[in-house]
Each structure stands twice: as C-alpha cells, then as structure tokens.
Coordinates of C-alpha atoms in Angstrom, one line a residue:
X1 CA 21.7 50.5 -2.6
X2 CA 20.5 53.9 -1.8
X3 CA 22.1 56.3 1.0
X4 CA 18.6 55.7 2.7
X5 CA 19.2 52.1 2.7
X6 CA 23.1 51.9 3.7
X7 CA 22.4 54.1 6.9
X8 CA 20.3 53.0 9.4
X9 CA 20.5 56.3 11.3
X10 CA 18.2 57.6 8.6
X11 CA 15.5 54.4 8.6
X12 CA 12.0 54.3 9.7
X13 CA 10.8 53.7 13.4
X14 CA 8.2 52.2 15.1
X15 CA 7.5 51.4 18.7
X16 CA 6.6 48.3 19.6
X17 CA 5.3 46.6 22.7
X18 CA 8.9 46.2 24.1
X19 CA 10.6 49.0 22.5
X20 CA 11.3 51.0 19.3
X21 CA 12.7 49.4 16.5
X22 CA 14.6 51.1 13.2
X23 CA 14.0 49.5 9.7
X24 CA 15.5 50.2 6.0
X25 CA 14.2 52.3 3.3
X26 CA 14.2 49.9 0.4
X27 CA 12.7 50.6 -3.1
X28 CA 10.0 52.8 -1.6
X29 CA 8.9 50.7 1.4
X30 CA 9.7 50.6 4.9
X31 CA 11.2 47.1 5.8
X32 CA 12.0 45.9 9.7
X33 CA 13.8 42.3 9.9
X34 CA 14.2 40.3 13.1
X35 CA 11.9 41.8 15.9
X36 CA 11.4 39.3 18.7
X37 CA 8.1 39.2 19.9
X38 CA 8.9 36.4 22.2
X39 CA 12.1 35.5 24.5
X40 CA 15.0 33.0 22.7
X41 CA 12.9 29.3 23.7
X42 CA 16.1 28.0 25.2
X43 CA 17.7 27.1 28.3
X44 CA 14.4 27.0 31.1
X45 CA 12.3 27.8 28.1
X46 CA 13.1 25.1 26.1
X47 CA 10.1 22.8 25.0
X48 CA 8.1 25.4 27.0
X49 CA 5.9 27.6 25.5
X50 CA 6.6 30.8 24.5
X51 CA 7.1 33.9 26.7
X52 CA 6.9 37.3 26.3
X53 CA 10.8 39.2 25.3
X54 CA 12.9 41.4 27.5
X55 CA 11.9 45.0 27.0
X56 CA 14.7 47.2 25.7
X57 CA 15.5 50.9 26.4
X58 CA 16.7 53.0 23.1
X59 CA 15.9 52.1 19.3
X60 CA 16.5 48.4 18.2
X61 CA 18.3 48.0 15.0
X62 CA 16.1 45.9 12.5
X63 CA 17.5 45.8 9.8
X64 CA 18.6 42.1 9.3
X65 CA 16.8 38.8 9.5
X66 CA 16.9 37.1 12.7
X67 CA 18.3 34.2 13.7
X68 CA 16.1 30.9 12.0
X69 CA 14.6 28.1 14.3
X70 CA 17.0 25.2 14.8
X71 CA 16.4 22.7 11.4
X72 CA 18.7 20.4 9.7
X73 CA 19.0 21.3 6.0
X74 CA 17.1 19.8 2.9
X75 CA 19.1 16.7 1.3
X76 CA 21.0 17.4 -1.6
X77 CA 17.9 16.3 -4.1
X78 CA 15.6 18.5 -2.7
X79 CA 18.4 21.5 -1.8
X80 CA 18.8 22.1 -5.9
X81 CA 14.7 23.2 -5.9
X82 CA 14.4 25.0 -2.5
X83 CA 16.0 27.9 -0.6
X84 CA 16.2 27.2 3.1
X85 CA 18.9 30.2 4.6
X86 CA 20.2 28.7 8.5
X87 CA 21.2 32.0 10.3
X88 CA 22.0 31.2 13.8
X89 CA 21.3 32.4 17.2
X90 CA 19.3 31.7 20.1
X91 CA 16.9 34.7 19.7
X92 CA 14.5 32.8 16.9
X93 CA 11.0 33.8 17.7
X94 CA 10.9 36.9 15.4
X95 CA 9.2 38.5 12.6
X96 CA 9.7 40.7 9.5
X97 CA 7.7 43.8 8.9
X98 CA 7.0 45.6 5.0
X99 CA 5.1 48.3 4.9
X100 CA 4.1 51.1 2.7
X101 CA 4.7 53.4 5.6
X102 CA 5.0 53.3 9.0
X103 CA 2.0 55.7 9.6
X104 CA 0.1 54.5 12.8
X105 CA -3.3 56.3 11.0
X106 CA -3.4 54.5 7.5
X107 CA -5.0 51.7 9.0
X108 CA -4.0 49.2 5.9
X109 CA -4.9 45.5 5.5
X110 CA -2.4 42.7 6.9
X111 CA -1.1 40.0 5.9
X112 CA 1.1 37.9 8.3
X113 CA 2.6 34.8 6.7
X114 CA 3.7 31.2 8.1
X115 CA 5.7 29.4 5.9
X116 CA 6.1 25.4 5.2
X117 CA 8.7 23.0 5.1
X118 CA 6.7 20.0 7.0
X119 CA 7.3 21.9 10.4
X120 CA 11.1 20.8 10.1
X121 CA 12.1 23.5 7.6
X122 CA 11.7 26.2 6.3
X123 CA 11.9 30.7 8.0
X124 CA 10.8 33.8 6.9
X125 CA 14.3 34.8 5.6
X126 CA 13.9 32.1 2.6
X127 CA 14.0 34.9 -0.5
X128 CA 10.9 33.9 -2.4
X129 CA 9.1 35.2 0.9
X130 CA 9.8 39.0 0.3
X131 CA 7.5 41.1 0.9
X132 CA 7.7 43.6 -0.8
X133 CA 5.5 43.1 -3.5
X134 CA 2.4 43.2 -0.8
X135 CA 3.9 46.7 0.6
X136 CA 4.4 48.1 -2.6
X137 CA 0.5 47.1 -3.4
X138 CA -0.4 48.2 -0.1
X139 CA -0.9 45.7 2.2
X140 CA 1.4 45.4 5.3
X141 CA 2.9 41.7 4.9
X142 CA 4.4 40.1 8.3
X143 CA 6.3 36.7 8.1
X144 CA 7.4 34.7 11.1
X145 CA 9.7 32.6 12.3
X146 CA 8.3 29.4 14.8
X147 CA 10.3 26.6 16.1
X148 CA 10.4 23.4 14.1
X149 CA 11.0 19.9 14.3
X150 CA 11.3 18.2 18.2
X151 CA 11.5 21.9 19.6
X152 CA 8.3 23.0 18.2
X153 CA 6.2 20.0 17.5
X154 CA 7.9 17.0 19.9
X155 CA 5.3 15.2 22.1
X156 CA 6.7 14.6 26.3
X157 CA 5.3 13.4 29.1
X158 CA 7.0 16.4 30.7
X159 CA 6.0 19.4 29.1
X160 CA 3.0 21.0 26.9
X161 CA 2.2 19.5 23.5
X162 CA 2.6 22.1 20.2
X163 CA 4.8 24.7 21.3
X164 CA 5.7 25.4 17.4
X165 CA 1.9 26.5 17.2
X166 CA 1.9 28.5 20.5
X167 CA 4.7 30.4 19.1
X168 CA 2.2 31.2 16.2
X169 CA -0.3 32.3 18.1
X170 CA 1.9 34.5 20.1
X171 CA 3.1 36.4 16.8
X172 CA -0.2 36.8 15.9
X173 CA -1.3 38.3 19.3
X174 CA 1.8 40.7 18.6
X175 CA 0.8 41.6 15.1
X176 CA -2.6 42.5 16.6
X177 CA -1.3 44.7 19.3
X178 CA 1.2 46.3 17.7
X179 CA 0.8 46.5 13.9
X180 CA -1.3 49.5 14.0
X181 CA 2.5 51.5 14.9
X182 CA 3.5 49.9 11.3
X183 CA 0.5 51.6 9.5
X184 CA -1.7 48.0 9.9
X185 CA -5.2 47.7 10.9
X186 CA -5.4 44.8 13.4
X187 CA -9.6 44.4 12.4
X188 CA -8.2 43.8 9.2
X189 CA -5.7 41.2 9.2
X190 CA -5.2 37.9 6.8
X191 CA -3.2 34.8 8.3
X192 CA -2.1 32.8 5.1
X193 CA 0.1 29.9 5.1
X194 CA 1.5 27.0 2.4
X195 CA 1.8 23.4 3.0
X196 CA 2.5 23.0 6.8
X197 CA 1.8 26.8 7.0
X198 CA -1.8 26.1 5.9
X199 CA -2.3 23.8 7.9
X200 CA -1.0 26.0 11.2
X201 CA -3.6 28.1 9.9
X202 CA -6.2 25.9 10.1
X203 CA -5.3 25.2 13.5
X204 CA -5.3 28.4 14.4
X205 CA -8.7 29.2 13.0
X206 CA -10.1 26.1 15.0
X207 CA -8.4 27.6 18.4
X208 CA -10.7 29.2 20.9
X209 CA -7.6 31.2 22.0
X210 CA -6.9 33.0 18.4
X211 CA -10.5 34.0 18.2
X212 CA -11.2 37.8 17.0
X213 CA -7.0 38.0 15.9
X214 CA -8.2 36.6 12.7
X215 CA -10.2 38.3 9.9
X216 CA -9.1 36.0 6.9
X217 CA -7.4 33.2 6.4
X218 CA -5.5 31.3 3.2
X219 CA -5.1 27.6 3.0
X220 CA -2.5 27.1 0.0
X221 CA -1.6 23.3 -0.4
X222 CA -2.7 22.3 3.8
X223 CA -5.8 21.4 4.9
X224 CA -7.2 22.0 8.0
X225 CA -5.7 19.1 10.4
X226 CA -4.3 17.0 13.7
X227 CA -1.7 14.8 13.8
X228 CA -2.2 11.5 15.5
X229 CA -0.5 11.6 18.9
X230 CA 1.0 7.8 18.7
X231 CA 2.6 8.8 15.0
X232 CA 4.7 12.2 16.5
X233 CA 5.3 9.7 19.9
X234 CA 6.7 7.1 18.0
X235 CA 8.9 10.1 15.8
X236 CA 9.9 11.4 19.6
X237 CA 10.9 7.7 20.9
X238 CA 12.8 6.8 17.7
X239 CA 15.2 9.4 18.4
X240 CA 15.3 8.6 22.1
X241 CA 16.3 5.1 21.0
X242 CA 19.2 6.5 18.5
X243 CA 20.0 9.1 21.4
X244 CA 20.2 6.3 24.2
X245 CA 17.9 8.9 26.3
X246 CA 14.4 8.6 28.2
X247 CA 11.4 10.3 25.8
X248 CA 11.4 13.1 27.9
X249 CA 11.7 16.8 27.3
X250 CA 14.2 17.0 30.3
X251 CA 16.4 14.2 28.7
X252 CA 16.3 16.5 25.1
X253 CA 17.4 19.1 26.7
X254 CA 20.5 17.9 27.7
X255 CA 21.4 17.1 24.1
X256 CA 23.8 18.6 21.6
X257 CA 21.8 20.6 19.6
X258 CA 23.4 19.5 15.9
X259 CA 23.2 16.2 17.4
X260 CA 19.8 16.6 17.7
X261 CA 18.8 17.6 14.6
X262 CA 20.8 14.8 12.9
X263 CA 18.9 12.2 14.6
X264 CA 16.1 14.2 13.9
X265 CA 16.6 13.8 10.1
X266 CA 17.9 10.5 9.9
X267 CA 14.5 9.1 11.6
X268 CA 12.6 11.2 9.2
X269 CA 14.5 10.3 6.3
X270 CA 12.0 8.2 5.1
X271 CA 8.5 10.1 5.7
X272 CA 7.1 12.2 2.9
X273 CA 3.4 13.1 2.1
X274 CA 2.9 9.8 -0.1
X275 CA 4.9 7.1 1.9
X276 CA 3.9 8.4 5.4
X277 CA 6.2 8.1 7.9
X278 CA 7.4 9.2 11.0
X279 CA 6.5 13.0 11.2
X280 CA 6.1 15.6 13.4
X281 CA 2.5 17.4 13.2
X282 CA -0.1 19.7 15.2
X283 CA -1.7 17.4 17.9
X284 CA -4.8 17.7 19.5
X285 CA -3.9 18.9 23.2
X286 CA -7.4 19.8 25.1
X287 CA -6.4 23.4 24.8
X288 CA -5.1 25.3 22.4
X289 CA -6.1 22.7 19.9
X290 CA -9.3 21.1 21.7
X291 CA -10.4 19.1 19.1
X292 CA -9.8 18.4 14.9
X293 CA -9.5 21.4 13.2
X294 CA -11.2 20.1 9.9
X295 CA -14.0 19.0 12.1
X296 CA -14.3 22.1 14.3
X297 CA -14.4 24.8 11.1
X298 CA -17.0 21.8 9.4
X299 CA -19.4 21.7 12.4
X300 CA -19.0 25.5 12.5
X301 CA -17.6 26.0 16.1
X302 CA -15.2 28.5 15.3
X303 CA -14.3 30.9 13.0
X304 CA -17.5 32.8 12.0
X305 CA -17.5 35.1 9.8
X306 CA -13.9 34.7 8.7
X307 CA -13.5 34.7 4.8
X308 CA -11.4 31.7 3.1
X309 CA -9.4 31.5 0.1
X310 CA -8.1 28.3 -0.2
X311 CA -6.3 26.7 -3.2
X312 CA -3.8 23.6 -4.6
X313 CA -1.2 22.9 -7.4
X314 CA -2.1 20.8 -10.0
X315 CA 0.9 18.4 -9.7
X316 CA 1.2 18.8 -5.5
X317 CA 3.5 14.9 -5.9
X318 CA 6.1 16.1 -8.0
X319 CA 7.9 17.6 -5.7
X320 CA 7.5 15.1 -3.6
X321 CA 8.4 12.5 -6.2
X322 CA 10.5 14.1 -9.0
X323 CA 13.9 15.0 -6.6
X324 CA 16.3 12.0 -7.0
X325 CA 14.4 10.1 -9.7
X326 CA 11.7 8.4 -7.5
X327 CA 8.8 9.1 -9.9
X328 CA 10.4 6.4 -11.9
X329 CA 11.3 3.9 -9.2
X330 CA 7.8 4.2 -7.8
X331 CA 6.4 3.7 -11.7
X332 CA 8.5 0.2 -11.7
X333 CA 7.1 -0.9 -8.6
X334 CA 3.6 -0.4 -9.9
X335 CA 1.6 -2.6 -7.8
X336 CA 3.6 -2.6 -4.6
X337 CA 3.4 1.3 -5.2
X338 CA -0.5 1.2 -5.7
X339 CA -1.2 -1.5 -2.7
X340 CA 1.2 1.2 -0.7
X341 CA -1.0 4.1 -1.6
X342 CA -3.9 1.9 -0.3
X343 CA -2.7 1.7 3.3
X344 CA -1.4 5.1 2.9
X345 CA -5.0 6.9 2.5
X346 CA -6.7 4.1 4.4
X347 CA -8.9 2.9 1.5
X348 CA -9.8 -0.4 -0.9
X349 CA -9.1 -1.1 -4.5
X350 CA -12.1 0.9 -5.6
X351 CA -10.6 3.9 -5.3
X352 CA -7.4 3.4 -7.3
X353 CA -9.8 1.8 -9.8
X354 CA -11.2 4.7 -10.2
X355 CA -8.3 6.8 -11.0
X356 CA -6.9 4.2 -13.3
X357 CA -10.6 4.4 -15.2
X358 CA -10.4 8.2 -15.0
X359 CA -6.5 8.5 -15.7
X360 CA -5.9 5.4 -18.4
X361 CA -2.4 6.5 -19.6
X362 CA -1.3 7.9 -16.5
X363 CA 1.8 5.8 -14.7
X364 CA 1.7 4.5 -11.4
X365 CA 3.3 7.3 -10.0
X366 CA 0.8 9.9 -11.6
X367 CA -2.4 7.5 -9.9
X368 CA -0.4 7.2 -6.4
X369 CA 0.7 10.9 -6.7
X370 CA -2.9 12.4 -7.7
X371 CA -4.5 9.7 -4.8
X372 CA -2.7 10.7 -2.0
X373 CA -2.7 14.9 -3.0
X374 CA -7.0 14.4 -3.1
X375 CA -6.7 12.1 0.1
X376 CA -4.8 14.9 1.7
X377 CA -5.6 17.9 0.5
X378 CA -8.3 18.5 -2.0
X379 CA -11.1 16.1 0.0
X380 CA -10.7 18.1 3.0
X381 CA -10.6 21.7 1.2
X382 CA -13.5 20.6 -0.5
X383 CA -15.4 19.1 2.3
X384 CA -14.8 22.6 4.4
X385 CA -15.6 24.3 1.1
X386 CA -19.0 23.0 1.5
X387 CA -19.2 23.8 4.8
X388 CA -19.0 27.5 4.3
X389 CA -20.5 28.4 0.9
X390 CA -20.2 31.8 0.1
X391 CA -17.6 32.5 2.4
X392 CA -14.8 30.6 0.5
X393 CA -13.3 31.1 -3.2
X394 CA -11.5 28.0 -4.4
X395 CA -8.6 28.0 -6.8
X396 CA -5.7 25.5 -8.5
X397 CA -2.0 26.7 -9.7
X398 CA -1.8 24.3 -12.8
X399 CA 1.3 26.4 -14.5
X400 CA 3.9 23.6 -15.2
X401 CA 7.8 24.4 -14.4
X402 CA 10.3 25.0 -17.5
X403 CA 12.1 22.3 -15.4
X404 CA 11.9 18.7 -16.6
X405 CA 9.5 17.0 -14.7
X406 CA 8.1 19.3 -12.1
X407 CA 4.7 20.5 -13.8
X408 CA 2.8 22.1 -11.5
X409 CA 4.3 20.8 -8.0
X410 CA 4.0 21.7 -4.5
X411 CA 5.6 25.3 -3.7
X412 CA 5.9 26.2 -7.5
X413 CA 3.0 28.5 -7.2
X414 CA 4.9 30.9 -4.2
X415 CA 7.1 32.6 -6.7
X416 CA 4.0 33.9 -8.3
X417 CA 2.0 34.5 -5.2
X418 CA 5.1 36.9 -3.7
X419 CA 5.4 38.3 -7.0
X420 CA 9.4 37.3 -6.7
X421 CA 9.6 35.0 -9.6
X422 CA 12.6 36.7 -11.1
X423 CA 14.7 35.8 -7.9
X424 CA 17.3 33.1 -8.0
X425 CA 15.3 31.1 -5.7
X426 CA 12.1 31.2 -7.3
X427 CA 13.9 29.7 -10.5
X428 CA 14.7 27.1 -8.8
X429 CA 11.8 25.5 -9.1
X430 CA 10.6 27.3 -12.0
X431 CA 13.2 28.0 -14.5
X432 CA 13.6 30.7 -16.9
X433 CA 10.8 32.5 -18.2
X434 CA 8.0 32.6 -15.7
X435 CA 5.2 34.6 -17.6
X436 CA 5.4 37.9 -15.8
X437 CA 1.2 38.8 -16.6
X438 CA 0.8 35.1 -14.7
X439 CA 2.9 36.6 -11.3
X440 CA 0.6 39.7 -11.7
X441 CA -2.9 37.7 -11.7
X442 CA -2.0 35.6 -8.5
X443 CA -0.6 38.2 -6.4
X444 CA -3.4 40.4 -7.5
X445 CA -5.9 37.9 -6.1
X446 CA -3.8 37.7 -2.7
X447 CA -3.6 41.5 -2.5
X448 CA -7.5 41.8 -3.3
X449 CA -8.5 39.0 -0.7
X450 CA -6.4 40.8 1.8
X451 CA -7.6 44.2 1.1
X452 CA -11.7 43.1 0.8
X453 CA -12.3 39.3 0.8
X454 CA -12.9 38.8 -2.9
X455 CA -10.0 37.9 -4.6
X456 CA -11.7 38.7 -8.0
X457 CA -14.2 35.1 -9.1
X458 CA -17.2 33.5 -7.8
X459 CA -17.4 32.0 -4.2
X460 CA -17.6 28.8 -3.7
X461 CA -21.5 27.4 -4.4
X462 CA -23.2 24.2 -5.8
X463 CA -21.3 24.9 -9.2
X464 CA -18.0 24.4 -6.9
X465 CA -16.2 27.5 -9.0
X466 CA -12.7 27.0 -9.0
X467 CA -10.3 29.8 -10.7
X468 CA -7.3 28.1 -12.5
X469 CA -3.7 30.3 -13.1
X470 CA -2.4 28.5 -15.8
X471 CA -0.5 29.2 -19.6
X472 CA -3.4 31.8 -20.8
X473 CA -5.6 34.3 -18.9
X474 CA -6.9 32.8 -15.4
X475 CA -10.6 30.9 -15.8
X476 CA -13.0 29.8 -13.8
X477 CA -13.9 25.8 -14.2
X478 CA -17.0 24.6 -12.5
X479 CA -16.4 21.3 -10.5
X480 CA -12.9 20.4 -12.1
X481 CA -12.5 17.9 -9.5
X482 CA -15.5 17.0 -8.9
X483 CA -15.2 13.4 -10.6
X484 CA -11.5 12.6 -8.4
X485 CA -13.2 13.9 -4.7
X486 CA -16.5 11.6 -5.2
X487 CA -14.4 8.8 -5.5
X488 CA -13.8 9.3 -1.6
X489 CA -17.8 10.0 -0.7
X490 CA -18.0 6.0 0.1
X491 CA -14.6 5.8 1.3
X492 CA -13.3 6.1 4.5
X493 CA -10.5 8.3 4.8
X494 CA -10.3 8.0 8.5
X495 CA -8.1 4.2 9.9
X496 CA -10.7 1.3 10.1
X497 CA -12.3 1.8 13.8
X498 CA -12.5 -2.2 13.7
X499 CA -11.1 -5.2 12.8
X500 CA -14.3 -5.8 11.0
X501 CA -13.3 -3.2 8.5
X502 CA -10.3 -5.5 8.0
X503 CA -12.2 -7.0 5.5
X504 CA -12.7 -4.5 3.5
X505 CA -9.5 -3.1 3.3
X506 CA -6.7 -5.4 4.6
X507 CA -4.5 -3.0 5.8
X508 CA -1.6 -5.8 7.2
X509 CA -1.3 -6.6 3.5
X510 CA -0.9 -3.0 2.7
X511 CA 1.2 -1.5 5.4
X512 CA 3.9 -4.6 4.9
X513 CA 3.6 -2.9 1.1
X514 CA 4.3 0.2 2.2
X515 CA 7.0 -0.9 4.3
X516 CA 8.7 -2.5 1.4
X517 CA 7.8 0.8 -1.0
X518 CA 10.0 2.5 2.4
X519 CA 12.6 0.6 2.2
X520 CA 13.2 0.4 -1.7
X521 CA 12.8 4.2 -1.9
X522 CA 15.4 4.7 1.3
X523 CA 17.8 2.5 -0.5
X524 CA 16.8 4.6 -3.8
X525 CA 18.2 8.0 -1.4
X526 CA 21.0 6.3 -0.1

C-alpha cells in the first residue's frame, strides 16, 4: 500500500449531486467505494421505491464498500465456488467508482455493472468485480448495489411491484448526471450485466423510463425477460404462510430482518434454473416494465440504436448441477429427469429426442442441462439476435475450469471478463492456471465494445457469427448452435394457452415429475 493509498487526506475528489466525495489512489487509478445515490430503503421507505439521499455538507469519505443489500448467504455447496462479502448497514443503495482520473473534461466511455446472484445474491463488493482492469484500459467502470430478494423483487397488494429494478434505474440516472465529475461521458455509457444482471438489463432496455441513459448494453448468461406474477406471488405467500403473516408489504415490514431472509431461503431452497421453482423475478407492472422485455426489444419498441453484445457459457448447467453431486443424482433418475425437463421448458418428447439424436453419449444430466440453458437463454438471445442484425455481436465462453466437473459453467467466464483471474475468488471456480492471453482477449472485447461498439468480430447476420474464447486463439463459428435452437422453431416455449395443448404435451404428467425430481434433489441437499 502506497502513502497515497493509506491517506485519504491525499485521495481524489469529485462532487456529486449530493456532495463531494474523496476516493483512493490505487495502482494508478482513482477508486471511490460506497456513494449512495439513493436514501437507505428502510423504515417508511421499505418496499417503496427508491428516493433520492440526504445531501451532505463537506467531503464524503469513499473509500470503503458500502453496506450490501440484505441476502441470506450461498449454501455450503455453492459457497466453495462463489464469493458473496455481507457488509451491513442500512445505507445499501450505493455504487463504486474506477476511473483513470477524475478529470470532468476526458469525457471517457462507461461502463456501469449489475451483478447476478438470481436477484437474491450477489453486491458489487464481490472481488472478481474489481474494476480496475476497465480504469486501467480506460473506461470508467461503475458497479451497484440494488436490493434483492422480498425487498427488491417481492409482489404486494400494498405497494409498487420491482423496487430492486427501480433502484437500477435510479443508479443509472445518477451515473448519467454525475459521471462526467469522474471523467465519464454520459452519451457514452454501456450497462452490462451477468445472469440476473442481464436480464435487469434487458429490462431496462425495454423501459420507456431509461430511454436515452443507455448507449450499449451486454447480455452475458440473461435474456431479456418477465417473471410470471402468480410464480413471485406464490414465492411472497409461501413465506407469509411460514411467517404466520398477511401477504402484505405492511405485514413484512414488521418482521425481523434475519428472520426474513431465513424464510426467504428455506422456501427457495428448492428453485434453480433447471428444476424451477419458487423465485423471485422482474414482473411486468404497467410502468416501468409495461410489457415483456424480449418482446418489446423483438417488435422494436425500444431501444434504437443501442448496440448489443450478448453472449453464454458453454456448460451454463454445471453450476447449477455440479455443487453437491446432483449431476449424478439427476443422471440416475434419467427419465423422471428428462420428463422433468419437459414440463420445465413447456415442451413434448420431440425436443429431448432431438438432443438425444444430436448428443448420443451425453448423460441425462448433460441433455436436461443443455435443454433448459437453450430454453432459457440461447433461444431468446438468438431470437433478439435476429431482431437486430447488425447491431448485435454474439459470443460463447467455452474454456473449461481446472476444477473437476465444472467445464465451462455459469459465472466461470467473469474472472476473465474483469481481467481478475488471479484473485482468490476467481479460482474458485477456476482453479490454477487460467491462461493469462485468454483474460486479455475477453476483457479486450468488453473494453472495445465499451469504447466503440465493436468488440473486435463480425455482427450478427444470416451466417449467425458467433466468437468462441476457448483453449487456443478466439474464432469465429458460423451457426454453432444453430442445429440445438431449431429444435425449438415448432416448439412452444411459452405454457399451453389451452387445455387442448394438453394433448400435446401433458404437462400434469410432467409437473408431478418435476415435483418428484424437487423432492429427490431437496432430500439430495439435505
């Protein structure tokens, strides 16, 4: 630690909206941790969306992370892969700030970052996110915190849906109005996000109300998407039933706050991407989020003229499967596992006929796993992919971890896109000896996306380009899904609208298999 660093009398300033703010000198970059740009969302403001923070007279110190949204921690089989620091305190709508300098006239490209963690988990003080790498490059990287679980995503009859996304929206107003103090160019910023991130960013590109804060946009790993409103409702009245309380914001209030979140995660014990589950998730309110997002960026209602990178691990399942040794329980359920993945992605037996024709030595696991990631994720991606040709470049991370069974799963790429794949945490998930030239390529693409649009292959066309970062030198493969995604073009990937659609796909049959795939696997965790 330099002199610079240890004494915060001698860090950089900026002024903000609400008042000056002093940061750290650290390894050449300016760095400013923890700056509210809303008020703490407790007390009157609880399940209330967000309001603007007190103003404050002097220079703020900001040099530490802020407090982290209220979450209950990972279990103990996903807690050895993934970071998730709990710092606590009330004041939890802030932001971090790297920057090359704070020079309100270098007018730099931004980059403002929402993490994942299924909008349960997951700040911007998790190590993997540090910026530096993007200030050192020159982009001016912003990460935010939002609240998570029932705070940020519960649905009441007594108070406004999506608060968790409002929050979003207001950092990104602030970043707009105040970034150019930090050396940022507001006409020139890039909201990226992974997993739940990406798909907050896809809401936010479908919102009438973030329209002209947005100049770019990733998708990593999250499609563009809403939440069915009866699926968060039934999350929101199982806890009222463990709690004893009405389903009302009011009644939540009153509640312990660890008490809370432990109800919170034993009713979502059993949800994941491939079982489903009860979940909470961005719901479509009238307002901020009028309609679908997937179908509003499709039909082209919002979002003109914004570029898209948008991109997917190889392996997304492992994760999802690999932690606690479910990839093999689900293998030696094999058909209760495959009927399961049925119901799951709404579909008949043609589809996992197809994989299995496609995939012949592949587990059940592997088929369920690769079903549910294209139901998900790719089929949507692509879908808004050909939406928007030429204003979209398409890529997959298909670098497998050094650790046993991961390949290339969900949130393995990150360590690579931050450049901060020699940190502790990014070896959690990939081991020892992460190639260093591979870190350089997919940060270089972020950084050059940011900085012009093009992050360095072709855009998407009727070839369907995709750039792969894998072992070797990054390549582009024409269509490398192709095959996997048409398997869905007669499909319908939306719930039968009728019970006459019952006979194609009998989805009592299915949904009692999923139940019983539930129930084995929560037994499995127990």
């Amino acid at each position: 630690m330099t002199a610079d660093q240890a004494n915060p009398e001698t860090g950089p300033e900026a002024r903000t909206p609400y008042g000056a703010v002093r940061g750290r000198y650290e390894h050449g970059v300016a760095v400013f941790r923890g700056i509210p740009y809303a008020a703490p969302p407790f007390g009157p403001r609880r399940f209330r969306p967000p309001r603007p923070p007190e103003p404050w007279d002097g220079v703020r110190d900001a040099g530490a992370f802020g407090p982290t949204a209220p979450k209950p921690p990972y279990s103990e089989a996903f807690a050895q892969y993934l970071s998730d620091p709990d710092i606590p305190g009330d004041d939890c709508l802030n932001l971090n700030v790297w920057t090359p300098a704070p020079d309100p006239g270098a007018r730099l490209p931004v980059l403002v970052w929402l993490h994942g963690g299924a909008l349960t988990r997951g700040s911007s003080a998790v190590p993997v996110y540090d910026g530096y790498g993007f200030a050192r490059d020159g982009v001016v990287f912003v990460s935010v915190n939002y609240r998570l679980g029932v705070e940020g995503y519960g649905l009441f009859p007594d108070a406004p849906p999506n608060p968790g996304l409002r929050d979003q929206l207001a950092a990104l107003q602030w970043v707009h109005d105040a970034i150019g103090a930090f050396g940022g160019d507001p006409d020139r910023i890039t909201l990226c996000g992974q997993s739940a991130g990406a798909i907050s960013v896809g809401a936010l590109l479908a919102a009438p109300a973030a329209r002209g804060l947005i100049r770019r946009a990733v998708l990593q790993s999250g499609p563009p998407e809403a939440s069915d409103r009866d699926k968060v409702r039934r999350m929101v009245r199982r806890m009222a039933m463990r709690l004893k309380i009405p389903a009302t914001a009011e009644a939540f209030a009153a509640v312990d706050r660890d008490l809370l979140l432990r109800t919170q995660a034993e009713v979502g014990r059993l949800g994941s991407p491939v079982l489903g589950g009860p979940a909470f998730g961005i719901v479509v309110d009238g307002d901020l989020v009028p309609r679908d997002p997937l179908k509003t960026l499709i039909d082209g209602e919002s979002a003109r003229g914004v570029d898209l990178l948008m991109g997917w691990t190889r392996d997304e399942y492992r994760l999802w499967l690999v932690p606690g040794g479910l990839m093999e329980h689900v293998d030696r359920l094999g058909p209760v596992a495959l009927a399961g993945a049925m119901a799951r992605c709404h579909t008949g037996h043609e589809v996992p006929r197809g994989y299995r024709a496609l995939h012949p030595d592949a587990g059940a696991a592997e088929i369920v796993g690769q079903m549910v990631t294209d139901h998900l994720l790719r089929v949507p991606l692509h879908r808004l992919a050909d939406a928007r040709p030429g204003a979209c470049h398409l890529y997959e991370f298909a670098w497998p971890s050094r650790l046993p069974g991961l390949g290339a799963c969900h949130a393995l790429e990150l360590g690579f896109v931050f450049d901060s794949g020699d940190t502790p945490a990014s070896k959690r998930l990939a081991g020892e000896g992460a190639p260093h030239t591979l870190c350089e390529a997919m940060h270089g693409a972020w950084v050059r996306f940011a900085t012009t649009g093009d992050p360095g292959w072709q855009a998407w066309d009727a070839t369907h380009p995709v750039r792969i970062f894998g072992d070797g030198e990054p390549r582009t493969a024409y269509g490398p899904r192709d095959t996997e995604v048409a398997l869905w073009s007669t499909t319908s990937t939306a719930p039968p609208p009728d019970p006459a659609a019952e006979i194609r796909a009998p989805g009592a049959e299915w949904a009692a298999a999923v139940r019983r795939l539930r129930r084995s696997v929560g037994a499995r965790r127990r």
